[in-house]
């Protein structure tokens, strides 16, 4: 049972610097008088403060506090600690299933005789609706309104459900559609930096159901992505169980060269950290280079933590942070409270003072002067290509065998030109031609220097008479209304409009796969001639099949480079030696002619980005818009499920649930449903983009009277388990070894030899009473923190995944849904062990959970006599408890019913 906090003796008052009273009380780290604390990384100090403040000798124990203080010695030992974040962040794609689960849990509590009102968030939940806007209308002055009307037509039911949730549950703020991208809104508005709750001050910290929640780390707020399942447990007061991480110290020195952008820096950092290996670790940035790094640049680096594999890319609060808080309209009183608290609690970095040497698990250093302009692609965010090498790299990709850096286009086809007619005018397209150019994504749209940089490129290009080909789908999707305000104030928006970069909406667009259709004539030319067409976007993800089904080459670039590549019309160009186009006077225009200097950009930022813009934007944000405000929603604390709905459907997670945990399950004589190689992403497992017309999900929707034009996306239908189970492994670019090189969402039903859709094969196995498992390579489940990538396989009947390695969040999600994650031993995989996937697999586990240990060895036996040893990837005792209960949500329900407080 919980007891009084044993650390109440270090609860101190924080006086206001003006001397007129106090800000509140706080748990003082200096009052512990422990010299080890001064050597701790700042990111670990935040975990320490949380453990001290929440210590009740039940969920959080004094021993946990000691483990964190002794981080230098304990972190290499993979010790487990509890962490209670200050709040939870959701976006609508993940928010809908989270609210569905909460509503379901209320029903389950009710059915089991518990108090359904215990299912209520105990920490603040911020939900930003930002993932539903599709770029249906582009290159139009009316694009924002037109796209928003279509967004509401398609998503009215989902939006109404979320509006119901905001009324039915306590502590839940819903930011309406059309407001911006969740991570930019978090950075500019929602991020508290320091909380003051009931007179107690403590650091803001957040877990979010989107992997790019890490963007807030740039503001000195500890935050990272978790699975929706884990986030729901956090909302309900459960501590997160985590392994105390190692911290990589990344020292920055010097200053970026003229013309080099924050995007160039983040792509460089991503490659360095990928090579170093930071999965499961925190990265903490420090050094004299920090003073040269604007907060928006820091946020850009923090944003891409998932792409370099770290849990966090953390920037401790310093003077730059305080300046940004003032710029974004936070009050002087709030900023004073933040600075006073963080200084008093040794959580503030003052680079004007001598620095105490902090200890890190490993060390890296980068001179910012060494960063070159670059892009990343064509299929992975960490495959960085220096701009000067891009042309050679492209030709190598055409020649290379099919893979992350290869398309295997025969030599004789590489110069193929496909003719087509666009709006009555003859046109042509060839390999490398750009068909989508999008300024999009939280990574960059929150950064005034790259956004205004793009606008300056557009201005110079327009003045020289350059144009973008009319069939290239250009778009600009700002992350908040602030961007529009400063683009208008600078007088530069009109030049972006001239080149077709009209504002299309406020939210996640092309980067999440909401790119909309490209022109039918262009699409036909690509498909009929097997053209490797390109997309260039200022995003953070470029996995195959994500951006658009017809763009096989997708490059991540800074917003100014997106404009430059749109003007060039191809990625097969050497910007140093080849012209980007022909100007109005007939002269060749080169890249250098349209590229702004760092000083030009800084001057425009200084004169155009003002605090009042942030205040005006965010004062209005929660007032909604007419379409949102006119949505009528049911009242009541229990949701009235509609069995006919194709958007919101009651999932079967708690069907036949009793108060007794089912206990651990092994796997007996299971067939292999899918046999994968390396880097299967959550986009492969549970795509977010369009629903293919011939897919099982399409079949389901058509059977229920949904017209094809109203299919919407998988992401928008995450509130319906029937659609999502059918969409599991439905990515059109997925590669399954059973298909001998054929690409697509099919598999082999081993007993019959039939080639079926994955859903149909899984359904057939279930009807025959067979368990299934999945074989996979390295980095299984990398990409977005998508809980449906675990829920979907569970609904298909998958009992275990055996992989070379797992992405952190996805492994956690599998555990949360009761699926067993197993890792091959180092140096082994399916291939070296001679496994074809045609075998049947048995994994014996004890029926008593107390006999299972985190990380223990397990023997896997096949029906052809082969056996091998794998590592059981339940990493903590708490994860074993979830497994014992059949999943994390079942564990929470039983605990809440049994709890007396």
Coordinates of N, CA, C and O in Angstrom, one line a residue, residues 711-861:
X711 N -13.3 6.0 -49.1 CA -12.5 5.1 -48.3 C -11.8 5.8 -47.2 O -11.6 5.3 -46.1
X712 N -11.3 7.1 -47.5 CA -10.4 7.8 -46.6 C -9.1 6.9 -46.4 O -8.8 6.1 -47.3
X713 N -8.3 7.1 -45.4 CA -7.1 6.4 -45.2 C -7.2 5.4 -44.0 O -8.1 5.5 -43.2
X714 N -6.2 4.5 -44.0 CA -6.1 3.6 -42.8 C -6.0 4.4 -41.5 O -6.6 4.1 -40.5
X715 N -5.2 5.4 -41.6 CA -5.0 6.3 -40.4 C -6.3 6.8 -39.8 O -6.5 6.9 -38.6
X716 N -7.1 7.3 -40.7 CA -8.4 7.9 -40.3 C -9.4 6.8 -39.8 O -10.4 7.2 -39.1
X717 N -9.2 5.5 -40.1 CA -10.1 4.5 -39.7 C -9.5 3.6 -38.5 O -9.9 2.5 -38.3
X718 N -8.6 4.2 -37.8 CA -8.0 3.5 -36.7 C -9.0 3.2 -35.5 O -8.6 2.5 -34.6
X719 N -10.1 3.8 -35.5 CA -11.1 3.6 -34.5 C -11.9 2.3 -34.8 O -12.8 2.0 -34.0
X720 N -11.7 1.7 -36.0 CA -12.4 0.5 -36.4 C -11.5 -0.7 -36.5 O -10.7 -0.8 -37.4
X721 N -11.6 -1.6 -35.5 CA -10.7 -2.8 -35.5 C -10.9 -3.7 -36.7 O -9.9 -4.3 -37.2
X722 N -12.1 -3.7 -37.3 CA -12.4 -4.6 -38.4 C -11.6 -4.1 -39.7 O -11.0 -4.9 -40.4
X723 N -11.5 -2.8 -39.9 CA -10.8 -2.2 -41.0 C -9.3 -2.4 -40.7 O -8.5 -2.8 -41.6
X724 N -8.9 -2.2 -39.5 CA -7.4 -2.2 -39.2 C -6.8 -3.6 -39.2 O -5.7 -3.8 -39.6
X725 N -7.6 -4.6 -38.8 CA -7.1 -6.0 -38.9 C -6.9 -6.3 -40.3 O -5.9 -7.0 -40.7
X726 N -7.8 -5.9 -41.2 CA -7.7 -6.2 -42.6 C -6.6 -5.4 -43.3 O -6.1 -5.8 -44.3
X727 N -6.2 -4.3 -42.6 CA -5.2 -3.4 -43.2 C -3.8 -3.8 -42.6 O -2.8 -3.2 -43.0
X728 N -3.7 -4.8 -41.7 CA -2.4 -5.2 -41.2 C -1.6 -5.9 -42.2 O -2.1 -6.9 -42.9
X729 N -0.4 -5.5 -42.4 CA 0.5 -6.0 -43.5 C 0.0 -5.8 -44.9 O 0.2 -6.6 -45.8
X730 N -0.8 -4.7 -45.0 CA -1.4 -4.4 -46.3 C -0.6 -3.4 -47.2 O -1.1 -2.9 -48.2
X731 N 0.6 -3.1 -46.8 CA 1.5 -2.2 -47.5 C 1.8 -2.8 -48.9 O 2.3 -3.9 -49.0
X732 N 1.6 -2.0 -49.9 CA 1.8 -2.5 -51.3 C 3.3 -2.7 -51.6 O 3.6 -3.4 -52.6
X733 N 4.2 -2.2 -50.7 CA 5.7 -2.4 -51.0 C 6.3 -3.4 -50.1 O 7.5 -3.6 -50.1
X734 N 5.5 -4.1 -49.3 CA 6.1 -5.1 -48.3 C 6.7 -6.3 -49.1 O 6.2 -6.7 -50.1
X735 N 7.9 -6.7 -48.6 CA 8.6 -7.8 -49.2 C 8.6 -9.0 -48.2 O 9.1 -9.0 -47.1
X736 N 7.9 -10.1 -48.6 CA 7.8 -11.3 -47.8 C 8.5 -12.4 -48.5 O 8.3 -12.7 -49.7
X737 N 9.5 -13.0 -47.9 CA 10.4 -14.0 -48.5 C 9.6 -15.2 -49.1 O 10.1 -15.9 -50.0
X738 N 8.4 -15.5 -48.6 CA 7.6 -16.6 -49.2 C 7.3 -16.3 -50.6 O 7.0 -17.3 -51.4
X739 N 7.3 -15.1 -51.1 CA 6.8 -14.8 -52.4 C 7.9 -14.7 -53.4 O 7.7 -14.3 -54.6
X740 N 9.2 -15.0 -53.0 CA 10.3 -15.1 -54.0 C 10.5 -13.9 -54.8 O 10.6 -14.0 -56.1
X741 N 10.5 -12.7 -54.2 CA 10.9 -11.5 -54.9 C 9.6 -10.7 -55.3 O 9.8 -9.5 -55.6
X742 N 8.5 -11.3 -55.3 CA 7.3 -10.5 -55.6 C 7.0 -9.6 -54.5 O 7.1 -9.9 -53.3
X743 N 6.6 -8.3 -54.8 CA 6.4 -7.3 -53.8 C 4.9 -7.1 -53.6 O 4.1 -7.1 -54.6
X744 N 4.4 -7.1 -52.4 CA 3.0 -6.8 -52.1 C 2.4 -7.5 -50.9 O 3.1 -8.4 -50.4
X745 N 1.2 -7.2 -50.5 CA 0.6 -7.7 -49.3 C 0.0 -9.1 -49.4 O -1.2 -9.3 -49.1
X746 N 0.8 -10.0 -49.8 CA 0.3 -11.4 -49.9 C 1.2 -12.3 -49.1 O 2.3 -11.9 -48.7
X747 N 0.7 -13.5 -48.8 CA 1.6 -14.5 -48.2 C 1.1 -15.9 -48.6 O 0.1 -16.1 -49.4
X748 N 1.9 -16.9 -48.2 CA 1.6 -18.3 -48.5 C 0.9 -18.9 -47.3 O 1.3 -18.9 -46.2
X749 N -0.3 -19.6 -47.6 CA -0.9 -20.4 -46.6 C -0.2 -21.8 -46.7 O -0.4 -22.5 -47.7
X750 N 0.7 -22.1 -45.8 CA 1.6 -23.2 -45.9 C 0.9 -24.5 -46.1 O 1.3 -25.3 -47.1
X751 N -0.1 -24.9 -45.4 CA -0.7 -26.2 -45.5 C -1.3 -26.5 -46.9 O -1.2 -27.6 -47.5
X752 N -1.9 -25.4 -47.5 CA -2.5 -25.6 -48.9 C -1.7 -25.1 -50.0 O -1.9 -25.5 -51.2
X753 N -0.6 -24.3 -49.7 CA 0.2 -23.7 -50.8 C -0.5 -22.6 -51.5 O 0.1 -22.1 -52.5
X754 N -1.6 -22.1 -51.0 CA -2.4 -21.0 -51.7 C -1.7 -19.7 -51.4 O -1.2 -19.5 -50.3
X755 N -1.7 -18.8 -52.4 CA -1.2 -17.5 -52.2 C -2.4 -16.6 -51.9 O -3.3 -16.5 -52.7
X756 N -2.4 -16.0 -50.7 CA -3.6 -15.2 -50.2 C -3.2 -13.9 -49.7 O -2.0 -13.7 -49.4
X757 N -4.2 -13.0 -49.5 CA -3.9 -11.8 -48.8 C -3.5 -12.2 -47.4 O -3.9 -13.2 -46.9
X758 N -2.7 -11.4 -46.7 CA -2.3 -11.7 -45.3 C -3.5 -11.9 -44.4 O -3.5 -12.9 -43.6
X759 N -4.5 -11.0 -44.5 CA -5.7 -11.2 -43.7 C -6.4 -12.5 -44.0 O -6.8 -13.2 -43.0
X760 N -6.6 -12.8 -45.3 CA -7.3 -14.1 -45.6 C -6.5 -15.3 -45.1 O -7.1 -16.3 -44.6
X761 N -5.2 -15.3 -45.2 CA -4.3 -16.4 -44.8 C -4.5 -16.5 -43.3 O -4.6 -17.7 -42.7
X762 N -4.4 -15.4 -42.5 CA -4.5 -15.4 -41.1 C -5.9 -16.0 -40.6 O -6.0 -16.8 -39.7
X763 N -6.9 -15.5 -41.3 CA -8.3 -16.0 -41.0 C -8.4 -17.5 -41.2 O -9.0 -18.2 -40.4
X764 N -7.8 -18.0 -42.3 CA -7.8 -19.4 -42.6 C -7.1 -20.2 -41.5 O -7.6 -21.2 -41.0
X765 N -5.9 -19.7 -41.1 CA -5.2 -20.4 -40.0 C -6.0 -20.4 -38.7 O -6.1 -21.4 -38.0
X766 N -6.7 -19.3 -38.4 CA -7.5 -19.2 -37.2 C -8.7 -20.2 -37.2 O -9.0 -20.9 -36.3
X767 N -9.3 -20.3 -38.4 CA -10.4 -21.2 -38.6 C -10.0 -22.7 -38.5 O -10.8 -23.5 -38.1
X768 N -8.7 -22.9 -38.8 CA -8.2 -24.3 -38.7 C -7.6 -24.6 -37.3 O -7.2 -25.7 -37.0
X769 N -7.7 -23.6 -36.4 CA -7.2 -23.7 -35.1 C -5.7 -23.7 -34.9 O -5.1 -24.2 -33.9
X770 N -5.0 -23.0 -35.9 CA -3.5 -23.0 -35.8 C -3.0 -21.6 -35.3 O -3.5 -20.5 -35.7
X771 N -2.1 -21.6 -34.4 CA -1.3 -20.4 -34.0 C -0.4 -20.0 -35.1 O -0.1 -20.8 -36.0
X772 N 0.0 -18.7 -35.1 CA 1.0 -18.3 -36.1 C 2.1 -17.4 -35.4 O 1.8 -16.9 -34.4
X773 N 3.2 -17.4 -36.1 CA 4.3 -16.6 -35.6 C 4.9 -15.8 -36.8 O 4.5 -16.1 -38.0
X774 N 5.8 -14.9 -36.6 CA 6.4 -14.1 -37.7 C 7.9 -14.2 -37.5 O 8.4 -14.1 -36.4
X775 N 8.6 -14.4 -38.6 CA 10.1 -14.4 -38.6 C 10.5 -13.0 -39.2 O 9.9 -12.6 -40.2
X776 N 11.5 -12.4 -38.6 CA 11.9 -11.1 -39.1 C 13.4 -10.9 -38.9 O 14.1 -11.6 -38.2
X777 N 14.0 -9.8 -39.6 CA 15.4 -9.5 -39.5 C 15.6 -8.4 -38.4 O 15.0 -8.4 -37.4
X778 N 16.6 -7.5 -38.7 CA 16.9 -6.5 -37.8 C 16.0 -5.3 -37.9 O 15.3 -5.1 -38.9
X779 N 15.9 -4.5 -36.8 CA 15.1 -3.3 -36.7 C 13.6 -3.5 -37.0 O 13.0 -2.7 -37.7
X780 N 13.1 -4.6 -36.6 CA 11.7 -4.9 -36.9 C 10.8 -3.9 -36.1 O 11.0 -3.7 -34.9
X781 N 9.9 -3.2 -36.8 CA 9.0 -2.3 -36.2 C 9.5 -0.9 -36.0 O 9.0 -0.1 -35.2
X782 N 10.6 -0.5 -36.9 CA 11.1 0.8 -36.8 C 10.1 1.8 -37.4 O 9.2 1.4 -38.1
X783 N 10.2 3.1 -37.1 CA 9.3 4.1 -37.7 C 8.3 4.6 -36.6 O 8.7 4.7 -35.5
X784 N 7.1 4.9 -37.0 CA 6.2 5.6 -36.2 C 5.8 4.7 -35.0 O 5.8 3.4 -35.1
X785 N 5.4 5.3 -33.9 CA 5.0 4.6 -32.7 C 3.6 4.2 -32.8 O 2.7 4.8 -32.3
X786 N 3.3 3.2 -33.6 CA 2.0 2.9 -34.1 C 1.4 1.6 -33.3 O 1.8 0.5 -33.6
X787 N 0.5 1.9 -32.4 CA 0.0 0.7 -31.6 C -0.8 -0.3 -32.5 O -0.8 -1.5 -32.1
X788 N -1.3 0.1 -33.6 CA -2.0 -0.8 -34.5 C -1.1 -1.8 -35.1 O -1.5 -2.9 -35.6
X789 N 0.2 -1.5 -35.1 CA 1.2 -2.5 -35.6 C 1.4 -3.6 -34.7 O 2.0 -4.6 -35.0
X790 N 0.9 -3.5 -33.4 CA 0.8 -4.6 -32.5 C -0.6 -5.1 -32.3 O -0.8 -6.3 -32.2
X791 N -1.6 -4.2 -32.3 CA -3.0 -4.7 -32.2 C -3.4 -5.5 -33.4 O -4.1 -6.5 -33.2
X792 N -3.0 -5.1 -34.6 CA -3.4 -5.8 -35.8 C -2.9 -7.2 -35.8 O -3.7 -8.1 -36.0
X793 N -1.6 -7.5 -35.6 CA -1.1 -8.8 -35.6 C -1.8 -9.7 -34.5 O -2.1 -10.9 -34.7
X794 N -2.1 -9.1 -33.3 CA -2.8 -9.8 -32.3 C -4.2 -10.3 -32.8 O -4.6 -11.4 -32.6
X795 N -4.9 -9.4 -33.4 CA -6.2 -9.7 -34.0 C -6.1 -10.8 -35.1 O -7.1 -11.5 -35.3
X796 N -5.0 -10.8 -35.8 CA -4.8 -11.8 -36.8 C -4.4 -13.2 -36.2 O -4.3 -14.2 -36.9
X797 N -4.1 -13.2 -34.9 CA -3.8 -14.5 -34.3 C -2.3 -14.8 -34.1 O -1.9 -15.9 -33.8
X798 N -1.5 -13.7 -34.3 CA 0.0 -13.9 -34.2 C 0.3 -14.0 -32.7 O -0.1 -13.1 -31.9
X799 N 1.1 -15.0 -32.3 CA 1.4 -15.3 -30.9 C 2.8 -14.8 -30.6 O 3.1 -14.6 -29.4
X800 N 3.7 -14.8 -31.5 CA 5.1 -14.5 -31.3 C 5.8 -13.9 -32.5 O 5.4 -14.2 -33.6
X801 N 6.7 -13.0 -32.3 CA 7.6 -12.5 -33.4 C 9.0 -12.8 -33.0 O 9.5 -12.5 -31.9
X802 N 9.7 -13.5 -33.9 CA 11.2 -13.8 -33.7 C 12.0 -13.0 -34.7 O 11.9 -13.1 -35.9
X803 N 12.8 -12.0 -34.1 CA 13.5 -11.1 -35.0 C 15.0 -11.0 -34.5 O 15.3 -11.4 -33.4
X804 N 15.8 -10.4 -35.4 CA 17.2 -10.1 -35.0 C 17.2 -9.0 -34.0 O 18.0 -9.0 -33.0
X805 N 16.4 -8.0 -34.2 CA 16.3 -6.9 -33.2 C 15.0 -6.1 -33.4 O 14.4 -6.2 -34.5
X806 N 14.5 -5.4 -32.4 CA 13.2 -4.7 -32.4 C 13.5 -3.2 -32.2 O 14.4 -2.8 -31.5
X807 N 12.6 -2.4 -32.8 CA 12.6 -1.0 -32.4 C 11.9 -0.9 -31.1 O 11.0 -1.7 -30.7
X808 N 12.4 0.0 -30.2 CA 12.1 0.1 -28.8 C 10.5 0.2 -28.6 O 10.0 -0.6 -27.8
X809 N 9.9 1.1 -29.2 CA 8.4 1.3 -29.0 C 7.6 0.1 -29.4 O 6.7 -0.3 -28.8
X810 N 8.0 -0.4 -30.6 CA 7.2 -1.5 -31.2 C 7.3 -2.7 -30.3 O 6.3 -3.4 -30.1
X811 N 8.5 -3.0 -29.8 CA 8.6 -4.2 -28.9 C 7.7 -4.0 -27.7 O 7.0 -4.9 -27.2
X812 N 7.7 -2.8 -27.1 CA 6.9 -2.5 -26.0 C 5.4 -2.7 -26.3 O 4.6 -3.2 -25.5
X813 N 5.0 -2.3 -27.5 CA 3.6 -2.4 -28.0 C 3.2 -3.9 -28.1 O 2.1 -4.3 -27.8
X814 N 4.1 -4.7 -28.6 CA 3.9 -6.2 -28.8 C 3.6 -6.8 -27.4 O 2.6 -7.5 -27.2
X815 N 4.4 -6.4 -26.4 CA 4.3 -6.8 -25.0 C 2.9 -6.4 -24.5 O 2.2 -7.2 -23.9
X816 N 2.5 -5.2 -24.8 CA 1.3 -4.6 -24.3 C 0.0 -5.4 -24.9 O -1.0 -5.4 -24.2
X817 N 0.2 -6.0 -26.0 CA -0.9 -6.8 -26.6 C -0.8 -8.3 -26.4 O -1.5 -9.0 -27.0
X818 N 0.2 -8.7 -25.6 CA 0.3 -10.1 -25.2 C 1.0 -10.9 -26.3 O 0.9 -12.2 -26.2
X819 N 1.7 -10.3 -27.2 CA 2.5 -11.0 -28.2 C 3.9 -11.2 -27.7 O 4.5 -10.3 -27.1
X820 N 4.5 -12.4 -27.8 CA 5.8 -12.7 -27.3 C 6.9 -12.2 -28.3 O 7.0 -12.7 -29.4
X821 N 7.8 -11.3 -27.8 CA 8.9 -10.9 -28.7 C 10.1 -11.7 -28.3 O 10.5 -11.8 -27.2
X822 N 10.8 -12.3 -29.3 CA 12.0 -13.1 -29.2 C 13.0 -12.6 -30.1 O 12.8 -12.2 -31.2
X823 N 14.3 -12.6 -29.6 CA 15.4 -12.2 -30.5 C 16.3 -13.4 -30.7 O 16.7 -14.1 -29.8
X824 N 16.7 -13.5 -32.0 CA 17.8 -14.5 -32.3 C 19.0 -14.1 -31.6 O 19.3 -12.9 -31.3
X825 N 19.9 -15.1 -31.3 CA 21.2 -14.8 -30.6 C 22.1 -14.1 -31.6 O 21.9 -14.2 -32.9
X826 N 23.0 -13.3 -31.1 CA 23.9 -12.5 -31.9 C 24.6 -13.4 -33.0 O 25.1 -14.5 -32.6
X827 N 24.6 -12.9 -34.2 CA 25.2 -13.7 -35.3 C 24.3 -14.7 -35.9 O 24.7 -15.4 -36.9
X828 N 23.1 -14.9 -35.4 CA 22.2 -15.8 -35.9 C 20.9 -15.1 -36.5 O 20.6 -14.0 -36.0
X829 N 20.3 -15.7 -37.5 CA 19.0 -15.3 -37.9 C 18.4 -16.4 -38.7 O 18.9 -17.5 -38.7
X830 N 17.2 -16.2 -39.3 CA 16.5 -17.3 -39.9 C 17.4 -18.0 -41.0 O 17.4 -19.2 -41.1
X831 N 18.1 -17.1 -41.7 CA 18.9 -17.7 -42.8 C 20.1 -18.5 -42.3 O 20.3 -19.7 -42.8
X832 N 20.9 -18.0 -41.3 CA 22.0 -18.8 -40.8 C 21.6 -20.1 -40.1 O 22.3 -21.1 -40.1
X833 N 20.3 -20.1 -39.6 CA 19.8 -21.3 -38.9 C 19.1 -22.2 -39.9 O 18.7 -23.3 -39.5
X834 N 19.0 -21.8 -41.2 CA 18.4 -22.7 -42.2 C 16.9 -22.7 -42.1 O 16.3 -23.7 -42.5
X835 N 16.3 -21.7 -41.5 CA 14.8 -21.7 -41.4 C 14.2 -21.1 -42.7 O 14.6 -20.0 -43.1
X836 N 13.2 -21.8 -43.2 CA 12.6 -21.3 -44.4 C 11.2 -20.7 -44.1 O 10.6 -20.0 -45.0
X837 N 10.7 -20.9 -42.9 CA 9.4 -20.5 -42.6 C 8.3 -21.5 -42.9 O 7.1 -21.3 -42.5
X838 N 8.7 -22.6 -43.6 CA 7.7 -23.7 -43.9 C 7.6 -24.6 -42.7 O 6.8 -25.5 -42.7
X839 N 8.5 -24.4 -41.7 CA 8.4 -25.3 -40.5 C 7.3 -24.9 -39.6 O 6.7 -23.9 -39.7
X840 N 7.0 -25.7 -38.6 CA 6.1 -25.4 -37.5 C 6.9 -25.2 -36.2 O 7.9 -25.9 -36.0
X841 N 6.5 -24.2 -35.4 CA 7.3 -23.7 -34.3 C 6.6 -23.9 -33.0 O 5.4 -23.6 -32.8
X842 N 7.4 -24.4 -32.0 CA 6.8 -24.6 -30.7 C 7.8 -23.8 -29.7 O 9.0 -24.0 -29.8
X843 N 7.1 -23.0 -28.9 CA 7.9 -22.2 -27.9 C 7.2 -22.5 -26.5 O 6.1 -22.1 -26.2
X844 N 7.9 -23.3 -25.7 CA 7.4 -23.7 -24.4 C 7.8 -22.6 -23.4 O 8.9 -22.2 -23.2
X845 N 6.8 -22.1 -22.6 CA 7.0 -21.2 -21.5 C 6.3 -21.8 -20.3 O 5.2 -22.4 -20.4
X846 N 6.8 -21.6 -19.1 CA 6.2 -22.1 -17.9 C 4.8 -21.4 -17.7 O 4.5 -20.3 -18.1
X847 N 3.8 -22.2 -17.2 CA 2.5 -21.7 -17.0 C 2.4 -20.7 -15.8 O 1.4 -20.0 -15.7
X848 N 3.4 -20.7 -15.0 CA 3.5 -19.8 -13.8 C 4.4 -18.7 -14.1 O 5.6 -18.9 -14.4
X849 N 3.9 -17.4 -14.1 CA 4.7 -16.3 -14.5 C 5.9 -16.1 -13.6 O 7.0 -15.6 -14.0
X850 N 5.9 -16.5 -12.4 CA 7.0 -16.4 -11.4 C 8.2 -17.2 -11.8 O 9.3 -17.0 -11.4
X851 N 8.0 -18.1 -12.7 CA 9.1 -19.0 -13.2 C 9.8 -18.4 -14.5 O 10.7 -19.0 -15.0
X852 N 9.3 -17.2 -14.9 CA 9.8 -16.6 -16.1 C 10.7 -15.4 -15.7 O 10.2 -14.6 -14.8
X853 N 11.8 -15.2 -16.3 CA 12.7 -14.0 -15.9 C 12.8 -13.1 -17.2 O 12.9 -13.6 -18.3
X854 N 12.9 -11.8 -16.9 CA 13.1 -10.9 -18.1 C 14.4 -11.3 -18.8 O 15.5 -11.5 -18.1
X855 N 14.4 -11.3 -20.1 CA 15.6 -11.6 -20.9 C 16.2 -13.0 -20.8 O 17.3 -13.2 -21.2
X856 N 15.4 -13.9 -20.4 CA 15.9 -15.3 -20.3 C 16.0 -16.0 -21.6 O 15.4 -15.5 -22.6
X857 N 16.8 -17.0 -21.7 CA 16.9 -17.8 -22.9 C 15.7 -18.8 -23.0 O 15.2 -19.3 -22.0
X858 N 15.2 -18.9 -24.3 CA 14.1 -19.8 -24.5 C 14.4 -20.7 -25.7 O 15.0 -20.2 -26.7
X859 N 14.1 -22.0 -25.7 CA 14.4 -22.9 -26.8 C 13.2 -22.9 -27.7 O 12.1 -23.1 -27.3
X860 N 13.4 -22.7 -29.0 CA 12.4 -22.8 -30.0 C 12.6 -24.1 -30.8 O 13.7 -24.4 -31.2
X861 N 11.6 -24.9 -30.8 CA 11.7 -26.3 -31.5 C 10.8 -26.2 -32.7 O 9.7 -25.8 -32.7

